[in-house]
């Protein structure tokens, strides 16, 4: 284990060397006890930890005094409190000199662990460590309520780029005196920011890559930080709810209304369950809610909440409804406010009208309304009259109206109404704040704070405690299952007493992946979780570059893939094959079943034809029996064997592609009833790929060689031997046993062979 820890630390130190000199993150106050960075996945939490590591190293701290744990590393599969203790004990046992030196512990991508507080308390009280943690769930904070911890706890929330961060990333100067030219450049950048969103790694990519990556990120957060974290075996209602909210960002909702929405979509989710769903979605930082201001707790709970998404890029990538410019501006402004405070409300006025935001900081406040344009007879006059009434009622002397481009200062008998363009407001909100001096306002603010309302209900607290207890029991059960999996062949475990527990633990979407035939077309659009191409017949997922351990047992070896690529979510269907070639050679018929009886050369011809239809550059030049592959072309091609296994594993250490239970993910001879089945009916893996285990074998590009992966060139972007007589097959099929469906299992066949158990799926580079 110590070798793993050393390699992780060295990797992170190398990444520190590549960091930009200037950090966008604030440094924690000294002395440090425990620093926790929370926020949605891929927003920069790991970068925050790297900057803290950089600071510590620059202060002269020895590498021997630093422990760096990456919980998402596949080698630490199923992170637990016991495993954390074991890692720390192993670390101490190899660092004798550390008995008198200060220790620095980093924990990256921490999952929700009920006993984490006990571990932290032990580190702080008995070892005097500085502890730095990143987590994608706000629920982690709930387990750090011990008095010893709270006294030393510093919280940092990490969000996607603000508009200022976005400008800095693009090298646009905004902190100097603005000229007409620089103002125009910033204004244009704001339009780009509204479209792209703020995820740092997607700012400079193409529109297609950004769209598919955002779709994949949204799905990943839902499955990893919500469905998996709360052990949902039937998550369809939650998925439908998440996509519905995304399409309704900056709109009003209540638990009653959302329960009715799910009912209309065919779900029988009671109000308590829907309330849990909303809590979990907020804990995962996917959505935020804004409460009405100034009413009693009881009445506040019955009023509608306004819901906002964590990044407007998600809306553009996944929403099927066009939000108004007012809604987009409101979404962007909310995120800017939320970065600085949680005390955000809306105000109800006369006639059911609302002012969008009433915001508090420790010593100031701000009343903000969004109105993209004043076009329309009397619109401006009516709004000013309404805002004056609200200002008078709440003794507010300053109100800000954020517009697309209009700017004006209006002096009224009750105070100033400042009309400002959105881009200018986002550059610096400080001048628009109003000093907070009224005691009664602060009292009301404390009474109706979002956090108090969120946790007020005693029954919900008890229910939450009950769920935590269930989690603790589940954690113990998982450890028992893991031990069993280490000792037994998974195929045999199906027959022992652990069968029910394993199936329950692994079954996320079984029977949920069938097409929602009875749902309306809008819902089908909501459930589109990866990008769709010009052809409506297939979808693909973005597979991010990375490293993994390929193969199994003594034949395992580390492989680095330095390029992102796209891969079809399913193997090529008979419908798609016929659409491109006009033929269907399959033995088993069914439009949504995989095409089979296609040899390796015919698969290449299909890839070229599909590329031409999509306007892409074909990868293959075929002359007689010789095939030349242009690796720089952006057309569709067969994946290499390494790409196939990397995509099938999807960052997990499971036996099959997406699960340890073969029944969840594979059609094999134990359940296939002697034939192929429609694609996409089993559980997908973490990258949204279906049927990577079972149904039909899949052709890969590589020639077969028994000793190829013992060669040095097989470690970096391997493409297989330069010649051979057999081509690689992967994935197993409907006619074979479960072992053939394992992600590490290799098979081969003559490239001219046509078989009703062999199909294929295609991959390509993003650009």
XYZ file of N, CA and C in Angstrom, residues 37 74 116 140 155 228 355 372 380 422 499 528 579 650 690 729 739 758:
54
model
N -13.112 21.455 1.343
C -13.587 22.087 0.110
C -14.712 21.235 -0.464
N -9.173 3.782 -8.209
C -9.785 2.450 -8.258
C -9.113 1.485 -7.297
N -16.696 9.325 9.602
C -15.565 10.188 9.243
C -15.221 11.155 10.369
N -21.237 15.553 3.878
C -19.991 15.272 4.601
C -19.866 16.175 5.821
N -14.478 25.979 6.067
C -15.205 25.477 4.902
C -14.974 26.376 3.695
N -25.996 6.459 -6.257
C -25.100 5.521 -5.580
C -24.968 5.861 -4.098
N -39.888 40.301 -6.058
C -38.544 40.800 -6.347
C -37.622 39.596 -6.251
N -34.380 41.773 -18.251
C -33.416 41.842 -19.351
C -33.638 43.050 -20.241
N -41.413 49.660 -17.843
C -40.458 50.265 -16.922
C -41.182 50.997 -15.800
N -25.849 43.454 -16.888
C -25.441 42.254 -16.149
C -23.925 42.123 -16.085
N -26.292 -13.801 -2.163
C -26.841 -13.417 -3.474
C -27.761 -12.211 -3.377
N -32.348 12.331 -22.241
C -31.209 12.250 -23.150
C -29.962 12.641 -22.383
N -29.549 1.397 -41.938
C -29.654 2.805 -42.328
C -28.416 3.258 -43.093
N -14.466 2.022 -16.966
C -15.052 3.316 -16.573
C -14.600 3.758 -15.183
N -23.588 0.739 -22.521
C -24.394 -0.452 -22.283
C -23.781 -1.666 -22.989
N -11.360 -9.845 -30.029
C -12.771 -9.700 -29.664
C -12.845 -9.422 -28.168
N -17.976 -15.876 -17.323
C -16.569 -15.484 -17.268
C -16.135 -14.756 -18.535
N -21.046 -12.227 -32.926
C -20.047 -11.159 -33.042
C -20.667 -9.914 -33.663
